[in-house]
Each structure stands twice: as structure tokens, then as C-alpha cells.
Amino acid sequence: MTDISALDPEDRKIVTLARSARARNGVPEGAAVRDETGRTYAAGTVDLDSLKLSALRTAVAMAVASGAKSLEAAAVVTEAESVSDADRAAVRDLGGPETPVLVAGPDGEVRATVTAG
């Protein structure tokens, strides 16, 4: 586990944004991604009758819709132990297989860092 204060400031920022999105929206997961220009996109889980997206896939979709060409990093705040293959695939599609995905608990503590690959 990694104390959030030990993270790079830009990685700490996306974990904080993901945590805030989760809390603000009262959803199971919050996520944030950082694109190649340093812009960030934060989102929560979408759970409508006609549309269901994880927080991470929603954040990636927001980045794409805003014109991002690549991702530098992603973070998800969840009670789950890891991220799904589908979530990692969405990050990989935009950022490539080596893009880091920080997995943090609701307290913001990073439990794991995996690659999108």
C-alpha cells in the first residue's frame, strides 16, 4: 500500500479527484484520468436503465469526447481489490499498455498500481 502523500503530485491529484467524484455522487466508484497535456477528467459510476458504465470507462470516455489523444495515468477509488479487464482495456485503448492505473480504497490509500496492458 502507498500513502497518498508519497505519490507524485500529479498522481495524488487524480486519486483525490477520483475520491471526490465518488463521494460527491454517492456512487460505488470514482475515477480520474490525466491526458497527454495534463488535463484531468473525473467521473463516477453511471448506472441508468439504458446505460451502465464503470467510473473508469466514464472518465476515459470524457477524455476522448474532450479531444484527448493519449493518457498518462488513471486512478480509480473503489472497494474492489482491482480493476476489471474491461476498465484496463479502455485505458489501454487511449493510453497504451504501459499506462499506470492506480487502485485506491475509499480512504484514498493506493492499494495497487497496475498497467493497462
Coordinates of N, CA and C in Angstrom, one line a residue, residues 40-86:
T40 N -7.2 16.8 -16.7 CA -7.8 15.7 -16.0 C -9.3 15.6 -16.2
Y41 N -9.8 14.4 -16.1 CA -11.2 14.2 -16.2 C -11.6 13.2 -15.1
A42 N -12.6 13.6 -14.3 CA -13.1 12.8 -13.2 C -14.5 12.4 -13.4
A43 N -14.9 11.2 -13.0 CA -16.2 10.7 -13.2 C -16.6 9.6 -12.1
G44 N -17.8 9.4 -12.0 CA -18.3 8.3 -11.1 C -19.0 7.3 -11.9
T45 N -19.4 6.2 -11.3 CA -20.1 5.1 -11.9 C -21.4 5.7 -12.5
V46 N -21.8 5.2 -13.7 CA -23.1 5.5 -14.4 C -23.9 4.3 -14.3
D47 N -25.1 4.4 -13.7 CA -26.0 3.2 -13.6 C -27.4 3.6 -13.9
L48 N -27.7 3.8 -15.2 CA -29.0 4.1 -15.7 C -29.6 2.8 -16.2
D49 N -30.9 2.8 -16.4 CA -31.6 1.6 -17.0 C -31.0 1.3 -18.4
S50 N -30.7 2.4 -19.1 CA -30.2 2.2 -20.5 C -28.7 2.3 -20.7
L51 N -28.0 2.7 -19.6 CA -26.5 2.9 -19.8 C -25.9 2.5 -18.5
K52 N -24.9 1.6 -18.5 CA -24.2 1.2 -17.3 C -22.7 1.3 -17.7
L53 N -21.9 2.2 -17.0 CA -20.5 2.3 -17.2 C -19.8 2.4 -15.9
S54 N -18.6 1.8 -15.8 CA -17.8 2.0 -14.6 C -17.3 3.4 -14.6
A55 N -16.8 3.8 -13.4 CA -16.3 5.1 -13.3 C -15.1 5.3 -14.2
L56 N -14.2 4.3 -14.3 CA -13.0 4.5 -15.1 C -13.4 4.6 -16.6
R57 N -14.3 3.8 -17.1 CA -14.7 3.9 -18.5 C -15.4 5.2 -18.8
T58 N -16.1 5.7 -17.8 CA -16.7 7.0 -18.0 C -15.7 8.1 -18.1
A59 N -14.7 8.1 -17.2 CA -13.6 9.1 -17.3 C -12.8 9.0 -18.6
V60 N -12.6 7.8 -19.1 CA -11.9 7.6 -20.4 C -12.8 8.2 -21.5
A61 N -14.1 7.9 -21.4 CA -15.0 8.5 -22.5 C -15.0 10.0 -22.4
M62 N -15.0 10.6 -21.2 CA -15.0 12.0 -21.1 C -13.7 12.6 -21.7
A63 N -12.6 11.9 -21.5 CA -11.3 12.4 -22.1 C -11.4 12.3 -23.6
V64 N -11.9 11.2 -24.2 CA -12.0 11.1 -25.6 C -12.9 12.1 -26.2
A65 N -14.1 12.3 -25.5 CA -15.0 13.3 -26.0 C -14.5 14.7 -26.0
S66 N -13.5 15.0 -25.1 CA -12.9 16.3 -25.0 C -11.7 16.5 -25.9
G67 N -11.3 15.5 -26.7 CA -10.2 15.6 -27.6 C -8.9 15.0 -27.2
A68 N -8.9 14.3 -26.1 CA -7.6 13.7 -25.6 C -7.1 12.7 -26.7
K69 N -5.8 12.7 -26.9 CA -5.2 11.8 -27.8 C -4.5 10.7 -27.1
S70 N -4.2 10.8 -25.8 CA -3.5 9.8 -25.1 C -3.7 10.0 -23.6
L71 N -3.4 9.0 -22.8 CA -3.4 9.1 -21.3 C -2.1 8.9 -20.7
E72 N -1.8 9.7 -19.7 CA -0.6 9.5 -18.9 C -0.8 8.6 -17.7
A73 N -2.0 8.6 -17.1 CA -2.2 7.8 -15.9 C -3.7 7.8 -15.7
A74 N -4.1 6.9 -14.8 CA -5.5 6.7 -14.4 C -5.6 6.3 -13.0
A75 N -6.7 6.7 -12.3 CA -6.9 6.3 -10.9 C -8.3 5.9 -10.7
V76 N -8.5 4.9 -9.9 CA -9.9 4.5 -9.5 C -10.0 4.3 -8.0
V77 N -11.0 4.8 -7.4 CA -11.3 4.7 -6.0 C -12.4 3.7 -5.9
T78 N -12.2 2.6 -5.2 CA -13.2 1.5 -5.2 C -13.0 0.7 -3.9
E79 N -14.0 -0.1 -3.6 CA -13.8 -1.1 -2.5 C -13.3 -2.4 -3.1
A80 N -13.4 -2.5 -4.4 CA -12.9 -3.7 -5.0 C -11.4 -3.8 -4.9
E81 N -10.8 -5.0 -5.0 CA -9.4 -5.2 -4.9 C -8.6 -4.8 -6.1
S82 N -9.3 -4.8 -7.3 CA -8.6 -4.5 -8.5 C -9.6 -3.9 -9.5
V83 N -9.1 -3.6 -10.7 CA -10.0 -3.1 -11.7 C -10.3 -4.2 -12.7
S84 N -11.4 -4.1 -13.4 CA -11.8 -5.1 -14.3 C -10.9 -5.1 -15.6
D85 N -10.9 -6.2 -16.3 CA -10.2 -6.2 -17.6 C -10.8 -5.2 -18.6
A86 N -12.1 -5.0 -18.5 CA -12.7 -4.1 -19.4 C -12.3 -2.6 -19.1

